XYZ file of C-alpha atoms in Angstrom:
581
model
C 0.000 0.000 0.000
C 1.213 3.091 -1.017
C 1.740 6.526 1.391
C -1.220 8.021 -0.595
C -3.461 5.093 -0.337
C -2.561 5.291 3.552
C -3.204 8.820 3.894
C -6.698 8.037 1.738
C -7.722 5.531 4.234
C -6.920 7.666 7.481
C -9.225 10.483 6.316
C -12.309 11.029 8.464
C -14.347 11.401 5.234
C -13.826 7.805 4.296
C -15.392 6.226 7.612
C -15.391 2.491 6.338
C -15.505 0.538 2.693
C -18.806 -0.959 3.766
C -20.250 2.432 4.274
C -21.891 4.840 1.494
C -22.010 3.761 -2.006
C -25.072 3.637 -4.385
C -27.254 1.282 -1.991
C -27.904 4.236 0.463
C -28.994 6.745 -2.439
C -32.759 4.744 -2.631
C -33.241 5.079 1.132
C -32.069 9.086 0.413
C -34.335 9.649 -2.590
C -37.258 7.948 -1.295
C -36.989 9.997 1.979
C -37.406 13.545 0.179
C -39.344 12.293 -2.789
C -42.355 11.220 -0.218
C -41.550 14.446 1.830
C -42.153 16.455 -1.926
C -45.369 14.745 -1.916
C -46.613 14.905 1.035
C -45.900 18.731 1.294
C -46.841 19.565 -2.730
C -49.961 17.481 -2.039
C -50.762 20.176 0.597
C -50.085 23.228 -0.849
C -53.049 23.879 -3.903
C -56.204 23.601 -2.431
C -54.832 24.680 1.046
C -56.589 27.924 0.363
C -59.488 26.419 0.001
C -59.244 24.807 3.474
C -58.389 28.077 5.437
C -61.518 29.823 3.850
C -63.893 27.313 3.266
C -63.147 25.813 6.866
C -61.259 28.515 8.809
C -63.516 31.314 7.089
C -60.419 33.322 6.584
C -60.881 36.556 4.238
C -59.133 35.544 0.500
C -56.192 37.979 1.426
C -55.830 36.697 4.759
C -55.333 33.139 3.536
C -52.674 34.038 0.421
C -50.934 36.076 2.779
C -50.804 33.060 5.168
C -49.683 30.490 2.517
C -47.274 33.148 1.255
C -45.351 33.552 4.511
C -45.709 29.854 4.166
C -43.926 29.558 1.281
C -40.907 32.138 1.778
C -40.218 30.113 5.304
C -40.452 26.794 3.709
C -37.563 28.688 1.094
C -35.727 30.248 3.656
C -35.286 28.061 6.387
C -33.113 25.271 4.228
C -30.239 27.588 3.841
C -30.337 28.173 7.550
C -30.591 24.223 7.955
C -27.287 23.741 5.646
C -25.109 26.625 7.731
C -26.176 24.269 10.675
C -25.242 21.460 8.711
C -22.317 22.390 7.988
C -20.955 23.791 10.961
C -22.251 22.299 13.953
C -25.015 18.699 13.897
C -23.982 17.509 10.608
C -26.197 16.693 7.305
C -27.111 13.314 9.069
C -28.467 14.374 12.150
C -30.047 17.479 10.286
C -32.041 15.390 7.854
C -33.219 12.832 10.766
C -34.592 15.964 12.591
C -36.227 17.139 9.563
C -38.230 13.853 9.064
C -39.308 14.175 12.563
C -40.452 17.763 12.165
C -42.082 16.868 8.887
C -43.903 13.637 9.950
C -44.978 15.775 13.312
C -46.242 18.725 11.912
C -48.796 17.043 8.968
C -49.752 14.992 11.994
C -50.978 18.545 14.155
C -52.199 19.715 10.486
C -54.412 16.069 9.767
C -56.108 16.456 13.729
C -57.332 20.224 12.279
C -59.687 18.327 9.649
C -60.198 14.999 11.920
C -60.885 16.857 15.706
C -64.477 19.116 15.436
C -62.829 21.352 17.988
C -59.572 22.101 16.317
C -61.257 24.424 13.829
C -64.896 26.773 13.693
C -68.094 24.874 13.671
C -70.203 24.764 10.402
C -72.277 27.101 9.398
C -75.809 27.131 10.793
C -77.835 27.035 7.883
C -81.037 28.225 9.607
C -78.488 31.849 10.206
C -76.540 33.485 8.610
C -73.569 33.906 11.286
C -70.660 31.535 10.906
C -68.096 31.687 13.791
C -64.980 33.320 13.048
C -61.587 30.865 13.909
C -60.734 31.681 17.745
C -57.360 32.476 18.431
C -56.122 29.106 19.855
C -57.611 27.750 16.762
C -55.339 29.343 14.585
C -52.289 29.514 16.947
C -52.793 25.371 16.287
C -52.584 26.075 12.453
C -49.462 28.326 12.671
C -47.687 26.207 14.822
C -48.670 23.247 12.140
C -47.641 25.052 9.412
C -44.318 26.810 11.680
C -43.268 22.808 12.309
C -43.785 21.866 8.821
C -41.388 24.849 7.571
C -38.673 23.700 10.371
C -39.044 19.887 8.617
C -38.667 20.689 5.117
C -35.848 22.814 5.705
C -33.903 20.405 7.544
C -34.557 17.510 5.003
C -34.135 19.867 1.873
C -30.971 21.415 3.343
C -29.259 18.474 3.171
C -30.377 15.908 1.505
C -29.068 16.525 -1.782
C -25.564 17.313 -0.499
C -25.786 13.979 1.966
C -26.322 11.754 -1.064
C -23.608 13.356 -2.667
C -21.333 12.200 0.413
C -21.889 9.005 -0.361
C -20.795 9.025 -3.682
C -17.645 11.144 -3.654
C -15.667 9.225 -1.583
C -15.797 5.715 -2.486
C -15.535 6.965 -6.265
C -13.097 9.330 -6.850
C -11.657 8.636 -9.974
C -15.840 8.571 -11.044
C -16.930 11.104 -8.757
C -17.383 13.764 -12.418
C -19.921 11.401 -14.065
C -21.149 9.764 -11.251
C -21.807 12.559 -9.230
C -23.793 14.040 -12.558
C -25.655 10.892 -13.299
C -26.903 11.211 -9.074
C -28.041 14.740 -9.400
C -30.055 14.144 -12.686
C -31.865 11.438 -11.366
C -32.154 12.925 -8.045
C -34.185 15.860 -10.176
C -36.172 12.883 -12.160
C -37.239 11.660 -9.095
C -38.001 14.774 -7.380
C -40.538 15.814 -10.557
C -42.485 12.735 -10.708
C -42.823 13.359 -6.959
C -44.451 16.686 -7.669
C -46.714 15.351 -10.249
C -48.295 12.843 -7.768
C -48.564 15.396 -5.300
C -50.333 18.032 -7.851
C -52.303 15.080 -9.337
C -53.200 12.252 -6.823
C -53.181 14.348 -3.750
C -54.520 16.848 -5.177
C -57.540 14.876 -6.245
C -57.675 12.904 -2.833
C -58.341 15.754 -1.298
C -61.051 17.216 -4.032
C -63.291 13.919 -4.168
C -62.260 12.403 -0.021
C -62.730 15.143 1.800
C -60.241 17.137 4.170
C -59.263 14.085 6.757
C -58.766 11.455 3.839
C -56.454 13.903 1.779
C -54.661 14.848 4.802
C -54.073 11.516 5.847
C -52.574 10.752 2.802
C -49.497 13.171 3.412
C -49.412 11.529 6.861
C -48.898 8.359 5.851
C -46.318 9.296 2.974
C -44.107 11.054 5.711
C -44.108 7.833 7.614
C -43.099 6.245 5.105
C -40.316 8.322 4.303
C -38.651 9.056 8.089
C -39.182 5.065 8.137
C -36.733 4.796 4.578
C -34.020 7.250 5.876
C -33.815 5.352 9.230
C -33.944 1.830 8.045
C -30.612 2.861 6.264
C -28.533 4.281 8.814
C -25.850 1.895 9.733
C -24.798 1.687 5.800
C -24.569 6.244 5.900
C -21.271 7.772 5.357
C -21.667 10.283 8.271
C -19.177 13.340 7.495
C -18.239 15.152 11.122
C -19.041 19.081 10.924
C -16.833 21.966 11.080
C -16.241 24.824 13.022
C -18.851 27.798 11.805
C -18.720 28.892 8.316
C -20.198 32.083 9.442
C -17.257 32.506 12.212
C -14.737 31.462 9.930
C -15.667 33.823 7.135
C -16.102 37.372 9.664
C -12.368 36.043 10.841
C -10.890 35.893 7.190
C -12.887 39.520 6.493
C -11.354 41.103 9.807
C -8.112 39.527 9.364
C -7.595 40.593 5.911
C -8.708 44.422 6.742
C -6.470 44.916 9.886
C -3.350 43.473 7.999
C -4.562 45.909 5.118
C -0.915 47.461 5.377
C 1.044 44.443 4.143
C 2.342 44.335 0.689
C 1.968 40.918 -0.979
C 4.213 41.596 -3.906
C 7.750 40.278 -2.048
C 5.965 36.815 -0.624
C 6.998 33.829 -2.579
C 6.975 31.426 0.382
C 4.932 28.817 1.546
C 6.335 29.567 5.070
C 5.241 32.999 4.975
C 1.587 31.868 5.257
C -0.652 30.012 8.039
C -1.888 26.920 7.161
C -3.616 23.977 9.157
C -1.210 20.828 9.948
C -3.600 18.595 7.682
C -4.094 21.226 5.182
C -3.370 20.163 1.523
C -2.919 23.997 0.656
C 0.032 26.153 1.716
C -0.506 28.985 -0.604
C -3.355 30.880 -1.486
C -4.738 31.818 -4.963
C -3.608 35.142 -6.820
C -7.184 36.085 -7.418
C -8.765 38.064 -4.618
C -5.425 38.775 -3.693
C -6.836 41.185 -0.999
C -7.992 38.237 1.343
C -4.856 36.943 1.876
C -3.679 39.276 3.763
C -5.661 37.418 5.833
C -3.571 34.456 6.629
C 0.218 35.956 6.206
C 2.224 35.476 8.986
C 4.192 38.734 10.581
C 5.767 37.568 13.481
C 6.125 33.866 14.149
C 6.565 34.679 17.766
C 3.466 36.477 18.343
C 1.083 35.498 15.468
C 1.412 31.524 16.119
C 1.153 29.596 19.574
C 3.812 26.969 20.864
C 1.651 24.324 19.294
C 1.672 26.319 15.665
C -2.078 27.451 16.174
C -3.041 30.657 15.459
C -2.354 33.107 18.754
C -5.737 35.090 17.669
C -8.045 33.925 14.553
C -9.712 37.607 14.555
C -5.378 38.583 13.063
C -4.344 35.384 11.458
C -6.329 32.922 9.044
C -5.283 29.197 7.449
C -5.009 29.210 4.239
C -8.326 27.197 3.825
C -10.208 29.517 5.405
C -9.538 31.964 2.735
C -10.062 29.995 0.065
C -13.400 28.805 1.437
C -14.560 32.165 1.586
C -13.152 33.547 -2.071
C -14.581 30.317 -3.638
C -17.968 31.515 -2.439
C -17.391 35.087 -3.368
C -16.326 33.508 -6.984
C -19.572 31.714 -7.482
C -22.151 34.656 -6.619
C -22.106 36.063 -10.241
C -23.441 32.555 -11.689
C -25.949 32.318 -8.468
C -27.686 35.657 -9.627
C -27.696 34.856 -13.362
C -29.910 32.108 -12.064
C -32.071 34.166 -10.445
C -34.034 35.337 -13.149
C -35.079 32.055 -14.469
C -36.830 32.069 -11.230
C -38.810 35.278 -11.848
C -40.144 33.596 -15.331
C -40.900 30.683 -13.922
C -42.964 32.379 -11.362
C -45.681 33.783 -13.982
C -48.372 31.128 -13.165
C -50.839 33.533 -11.777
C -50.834 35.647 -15.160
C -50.515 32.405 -17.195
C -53.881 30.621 -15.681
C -55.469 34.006 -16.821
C -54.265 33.579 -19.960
C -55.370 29.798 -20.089
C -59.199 30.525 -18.798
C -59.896 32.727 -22.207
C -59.068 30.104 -24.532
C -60.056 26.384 -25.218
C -58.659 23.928 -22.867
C -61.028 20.545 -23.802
C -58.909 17.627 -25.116
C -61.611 15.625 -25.575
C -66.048 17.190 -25.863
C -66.055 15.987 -22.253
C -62.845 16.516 -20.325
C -60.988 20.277 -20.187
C -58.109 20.851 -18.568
C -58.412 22.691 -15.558
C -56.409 26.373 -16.179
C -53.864 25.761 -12.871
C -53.199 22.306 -14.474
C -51.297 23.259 -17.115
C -47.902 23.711 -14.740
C -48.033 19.526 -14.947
C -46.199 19.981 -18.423
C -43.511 21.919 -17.160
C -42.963 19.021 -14.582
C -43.333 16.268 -17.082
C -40.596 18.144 -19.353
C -38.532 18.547 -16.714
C -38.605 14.857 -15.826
C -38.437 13.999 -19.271
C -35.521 15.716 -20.235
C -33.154 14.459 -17.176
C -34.107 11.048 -18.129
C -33.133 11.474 -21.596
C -29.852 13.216 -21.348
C -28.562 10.758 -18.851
C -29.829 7.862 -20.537
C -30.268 8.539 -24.267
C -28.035 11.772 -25.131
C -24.647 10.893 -23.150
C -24.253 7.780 -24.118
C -24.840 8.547 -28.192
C -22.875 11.443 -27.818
C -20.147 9.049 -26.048
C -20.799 6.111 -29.187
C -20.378 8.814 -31.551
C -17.440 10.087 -30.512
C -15.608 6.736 -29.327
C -15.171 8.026 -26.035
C -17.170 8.940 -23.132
C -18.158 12.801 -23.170
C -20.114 15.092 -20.910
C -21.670 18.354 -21.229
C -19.939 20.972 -19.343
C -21.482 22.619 -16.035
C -21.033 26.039 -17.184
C -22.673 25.094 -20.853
C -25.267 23.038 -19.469
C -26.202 26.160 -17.085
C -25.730 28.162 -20.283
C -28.433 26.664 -22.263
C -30.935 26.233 -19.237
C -30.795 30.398 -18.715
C -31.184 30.471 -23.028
C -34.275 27.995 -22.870
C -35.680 30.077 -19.804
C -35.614 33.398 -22.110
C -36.882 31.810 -25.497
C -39.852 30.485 -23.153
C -40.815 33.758 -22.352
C -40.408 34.895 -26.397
C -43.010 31.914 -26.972
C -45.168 33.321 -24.475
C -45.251 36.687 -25.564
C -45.670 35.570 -29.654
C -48.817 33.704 -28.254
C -50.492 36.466 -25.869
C -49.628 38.743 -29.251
C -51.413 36.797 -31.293
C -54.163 36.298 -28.730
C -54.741 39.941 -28.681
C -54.937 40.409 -32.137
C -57.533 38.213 -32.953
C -59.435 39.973 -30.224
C -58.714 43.181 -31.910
C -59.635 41.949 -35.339
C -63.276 40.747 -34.012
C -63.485 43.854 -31.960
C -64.754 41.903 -28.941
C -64.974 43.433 -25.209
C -64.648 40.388 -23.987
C -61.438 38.312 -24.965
C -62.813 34.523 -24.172
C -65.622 35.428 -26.836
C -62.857 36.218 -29.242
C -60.404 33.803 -28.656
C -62.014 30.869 -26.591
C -62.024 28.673 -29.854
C -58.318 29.069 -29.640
C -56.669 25.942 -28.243
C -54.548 26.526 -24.595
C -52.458 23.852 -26.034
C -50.473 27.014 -27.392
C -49.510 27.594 -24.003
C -47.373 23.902 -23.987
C -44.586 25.182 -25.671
C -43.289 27.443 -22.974
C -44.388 24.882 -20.181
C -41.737 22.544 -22.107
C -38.975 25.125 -22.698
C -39.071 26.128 -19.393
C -38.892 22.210 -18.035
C -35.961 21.891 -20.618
C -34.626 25.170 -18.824
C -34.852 23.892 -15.944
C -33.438 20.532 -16.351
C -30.486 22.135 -17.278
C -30.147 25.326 -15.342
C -30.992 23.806 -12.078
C -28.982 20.199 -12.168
C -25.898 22.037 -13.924
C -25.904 24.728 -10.896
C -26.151 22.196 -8.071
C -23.593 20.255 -9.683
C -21.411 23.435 -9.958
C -21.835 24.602 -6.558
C -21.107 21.744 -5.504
C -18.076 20.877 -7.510
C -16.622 24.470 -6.910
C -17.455 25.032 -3.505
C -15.371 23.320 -0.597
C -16.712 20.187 0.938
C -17.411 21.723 4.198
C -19.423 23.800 2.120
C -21.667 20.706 0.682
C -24.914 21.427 2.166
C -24.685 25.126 1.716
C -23.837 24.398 -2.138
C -26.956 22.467 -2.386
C -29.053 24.792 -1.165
C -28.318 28.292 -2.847
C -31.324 27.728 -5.897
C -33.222 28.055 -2.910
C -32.173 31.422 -1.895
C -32.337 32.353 -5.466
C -35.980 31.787 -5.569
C -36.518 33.673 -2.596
C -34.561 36.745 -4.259
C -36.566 35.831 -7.364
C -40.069 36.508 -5.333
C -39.183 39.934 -4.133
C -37.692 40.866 -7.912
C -40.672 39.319 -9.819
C -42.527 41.372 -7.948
C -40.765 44.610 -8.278
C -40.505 44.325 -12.011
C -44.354 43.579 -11.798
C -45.144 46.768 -9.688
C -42.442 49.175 -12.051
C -44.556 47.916 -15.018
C -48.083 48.403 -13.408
C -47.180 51.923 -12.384
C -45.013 52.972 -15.285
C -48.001 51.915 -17.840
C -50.771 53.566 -16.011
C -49.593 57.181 -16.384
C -51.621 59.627 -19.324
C -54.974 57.158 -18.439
C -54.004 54.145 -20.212
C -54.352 50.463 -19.023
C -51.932 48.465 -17.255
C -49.995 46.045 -19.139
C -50.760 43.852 -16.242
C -54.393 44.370 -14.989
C -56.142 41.980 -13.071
C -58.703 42.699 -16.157
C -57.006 40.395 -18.907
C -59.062 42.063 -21.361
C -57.180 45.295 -20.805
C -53.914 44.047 -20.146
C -50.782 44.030 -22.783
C -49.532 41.036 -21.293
C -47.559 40.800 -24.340
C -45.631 43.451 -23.896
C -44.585 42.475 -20.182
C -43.516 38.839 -21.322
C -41.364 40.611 -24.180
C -39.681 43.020 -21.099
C -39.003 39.510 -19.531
C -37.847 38.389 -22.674
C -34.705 41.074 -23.336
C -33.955 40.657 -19.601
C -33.538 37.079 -20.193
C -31.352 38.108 -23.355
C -29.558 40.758 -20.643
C -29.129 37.910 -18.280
C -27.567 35.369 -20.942
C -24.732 38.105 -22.086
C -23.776 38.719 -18.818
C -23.547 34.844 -17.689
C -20.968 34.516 -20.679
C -19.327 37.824 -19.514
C -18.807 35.656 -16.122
C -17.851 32.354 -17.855
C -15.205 34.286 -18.894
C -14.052 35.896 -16.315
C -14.451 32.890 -13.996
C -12.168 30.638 -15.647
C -12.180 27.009 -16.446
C -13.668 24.959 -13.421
C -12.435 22.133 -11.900
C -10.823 19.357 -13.715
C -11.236 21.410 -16.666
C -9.480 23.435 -19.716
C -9.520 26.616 -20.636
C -10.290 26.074 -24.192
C -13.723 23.868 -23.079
C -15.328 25.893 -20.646
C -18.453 26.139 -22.931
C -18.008 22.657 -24.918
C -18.263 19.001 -24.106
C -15.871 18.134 -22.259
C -13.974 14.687 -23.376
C -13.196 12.417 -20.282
C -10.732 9.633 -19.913
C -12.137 5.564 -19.919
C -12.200 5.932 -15.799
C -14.466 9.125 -15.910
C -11.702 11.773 -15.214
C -11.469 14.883 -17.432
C -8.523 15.551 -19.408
């Protein structure tokens, strides 16, 4: 056995040889594919519960599910600092199920105890009791607990799969690792369309305490498929706080601001960890490292080497950690915009209501159905490239190939803006024949007009997303240090939060911009006066905006990992053991 085989073995990421590996990634999937469904399942026609049963006003409700919503966003990237600094992704994800499984539980007693919610309606009255305030503390705390579950089973999940790849691969870990996260997306989809089909319709023709059952029993099933897997985990110990680490390397690098870098050539003249595999830190960001240059020996470093005070002196890692995450921010905020277009389904089930949605004389699509082809092109296309288009491309070429992450993210942010060209071509052409027949009232002018129109952007944007979203986790994850693996997995997340608050900015610019001299919004609530048109083809240039400056920052990223300069936007050729060249 060789010194670097030794050295392999004694690393604290590689716990055992019978530990990890493929047969822990069902257990993984399974546990946040049934989590997706259970908590998808609840979402569409929970408005309908808090009104119809809690009597909430319609704004009251929305703004509950909305608050909803941006928790359930924002608490994963909370879970994944956590994760990564202090319990670990294991113990994260096991409290997570818990949460999950304990919170639809609180939510299912709402529909199945009379007291737990207002009385019916006496139909000889017309008073209905209004929801007392212990009635809906109950429904916060439900929906509070189920917010706390999915972010600690979403913050790491993706990352702790990943963990059990890496390791016991490494000269595979590049197509591996890429074959995991596609599938993890596949499986992830088809857990969305159950939830928006089967749940959904549960809960339309059961009743409340059937279709909330149904969750119930789905997030038993999945804390029970995490747990039944546990001995077999790779368990990765955490760090010390990202958070603490990163202020240090920021304060260290400010109150050494005097130093000139220019005369160090030495490896000696910088503070690195005893274990650490780097001694000198990158040239780019060169203002960090002040951060972790050593002026006095006698007073900077402790008898034991350590660092005297970590608020004056950084390692070497510690730096890098935090200029690899400065690096990546440009590409995180290119993706951000995808999100705003892919947030449009309010405006787009307007747009579906005015026009013909039967496929058959006696079955019509409902109009908030249509997001189902987005999902199924999204599942569609991950199971294609990894199955269909890799390996031709690899037969065709007579060797194995791979798209690379910066092209595949590339042509998921392209997709994402032609989707919202197709959009706007078909609202155009919507409003002219309404115009041409001189109609006040659009569905009479257009209702023969098949919503099927509408497919084509619910495909591009799957396509989009296939791409966009698996090439960015993969990215993040690839770029990013591995102490950094749940974080990494987790910043889409914060980009759709972002995406919420801009999507609704550009939305409120428009409305008030297009209102002034007495005309119409280009977005009214009235689709008949509306230019909706015109807004899709602002989305449409900033899409176009968005794509030129993602290649601005291809460029001035640099190749990634493991690859060349030359194919930073290319398929990348990779040796017979999965390694690139």
């Amino acid at each position: 056995m060789t010194s670097d085989e030794e050295k392999t073995l004694k690393e604290p990421l590689l716990v055992s040889k019978q530990k990890g590996g493929f047969r822990t990634l069902p257990f993984i999937i399974v546990n946040e594919s049934f989590e997706k469904v259970a908590s998808y399942g609840l979402l569409p026609n929970m408005v309908l519960y808090l009104t119809m049963e809690y009597r909430l006003e319609n704004s009251t409700a929305v703004n509950i599910l909305f608050l909803w919503s941006a928790a359930t966003n924002l608490l994963p990237i909370i879970g994944a600092f956590l994760a990564d600094s202090y319990v670990g992704r294991y113990p994260m994800i096991a409290f997570g199920s818990i949460a999950s499984l304990l919170g639809m539980t609180l939510l299912w007693s709402t529909a199945m105890i009379p007291g737990a919610r207002p009385p019916p309606c006496n139909q000889f009255s017309d008073s209905c009791e209004s929801p007392t305030m212990s009635q809906l503390l109950v429904l916060y705390i439900c929906f509070g607990i189920m917010s706390v579950g999915a972010g600690g089973i979403r913050s790491s999940s993706l990352a702790f799969g990943a963990d059990q790849l890496v390791n016991r691969e490494k000269r595979k870990s590049s197509r591996t690792l890429e074959s995991y996260f596609s599938w993890y997306y596949f499986s992830v989809s088809v857990s969305v369309i159950v939830a928006l089909t089967c749940v959904v319709y549960i809960q339309e023709n059961l009743g409340w305490k059937v279709g909330f059952g149904v969750p119930v029993v789905l997030m038993f099933f999945s804390t029970l498929s995490f747990f039944l897997a546990s001995c077999w985990y790779v368990k990765l110990k955490d760090k010390a706080s990202l958070v603490t680490g990163f202020a240090h390397v920021l304060v260290a690098s400010y109150r050494n601001r005097d130093i000139q870098l220019s005369g160090l050539v030495t490896d000696e003249m910088y503070y690195h960890g005893k274990e650490s595999m780097l001694h000198v830190p990158s040239e780019k960001l060169r203002c960090l490292n002040k951060a972790c240059v050593i002026r006095n020996p006698h007073e900077d470093l402790t008898p034991d080497g350590s660092a005297s005070n970590p608020w004056i002196l950084c390692t070497v890692d510690k730096v890098e950690e935090l200029k690899a995450l400065i690096k990546v921010i440009p590409f995180w905020f290119a993706g951000v915009l995808r999100f705003v277009n892919l947030s449009q389904s309010s405006f787009l089930i307007l747009q579906a209501s005015s026009m013909d949605r039967h496929i058959t004389s006696n079955f019509e699509i409902p109009a908030g159905s249509f997001f189902v082809f987005y999902v199924l092109s999204l599942a569609a296309a991950v199971a294609l490239y990894d199955r269909i288009i890799l390996p031709l491309s690899s037969t065709i070429k007579g060797r194995p190939v791979r798209l690379s992450l910066k092209c595949k993210m590339g042509v998921g942010i392209f997709l994402s803006g032609m989707s919202m060209a197709v959009l706007a071509v078909v609202e155009y052409i919507l409003c002219s024949i309404a115009m041409q027949e001189g109609a006040s009232d659009r569905t009479q002018a257009v209702g023969h007009m098949s919503a099927m129109w509408l497919v084509p952007h619910y495909v591009l944007l799957g396509l989009a997303e296939a791409f966009v979203a698996i090439g960015e986790n993969e990215f993040f994850y690839s770029e990013l240090p591995k102490s950094m693996s749940s974080i990494a997995s987790n910043i889409s997340l914060l980009g759709l939060a972002v995406a919420n608050l801009l999507a609704s900015f550009i939305v409120n610019v428009v409305d008030t911009s297009t209102k002034t001299g007495g005309a119409g919004s280009w977005v009214s609530s009235d689709i008949n006066k509306g230019h909706y048109d015109y807004y899709y083809g602002i989305l449409f240039v900033l899409s176009m905006v968005n794509f030129l400056y993602y290649v601005v920052c291809c460029k001035a990223y640099g190749p990634c990992k493991g690859e060349s300069n030359h194919k930073d936007l290319a398929f990348e050729r990779v040796g017979s053991e999965g390694d690139h060249l």
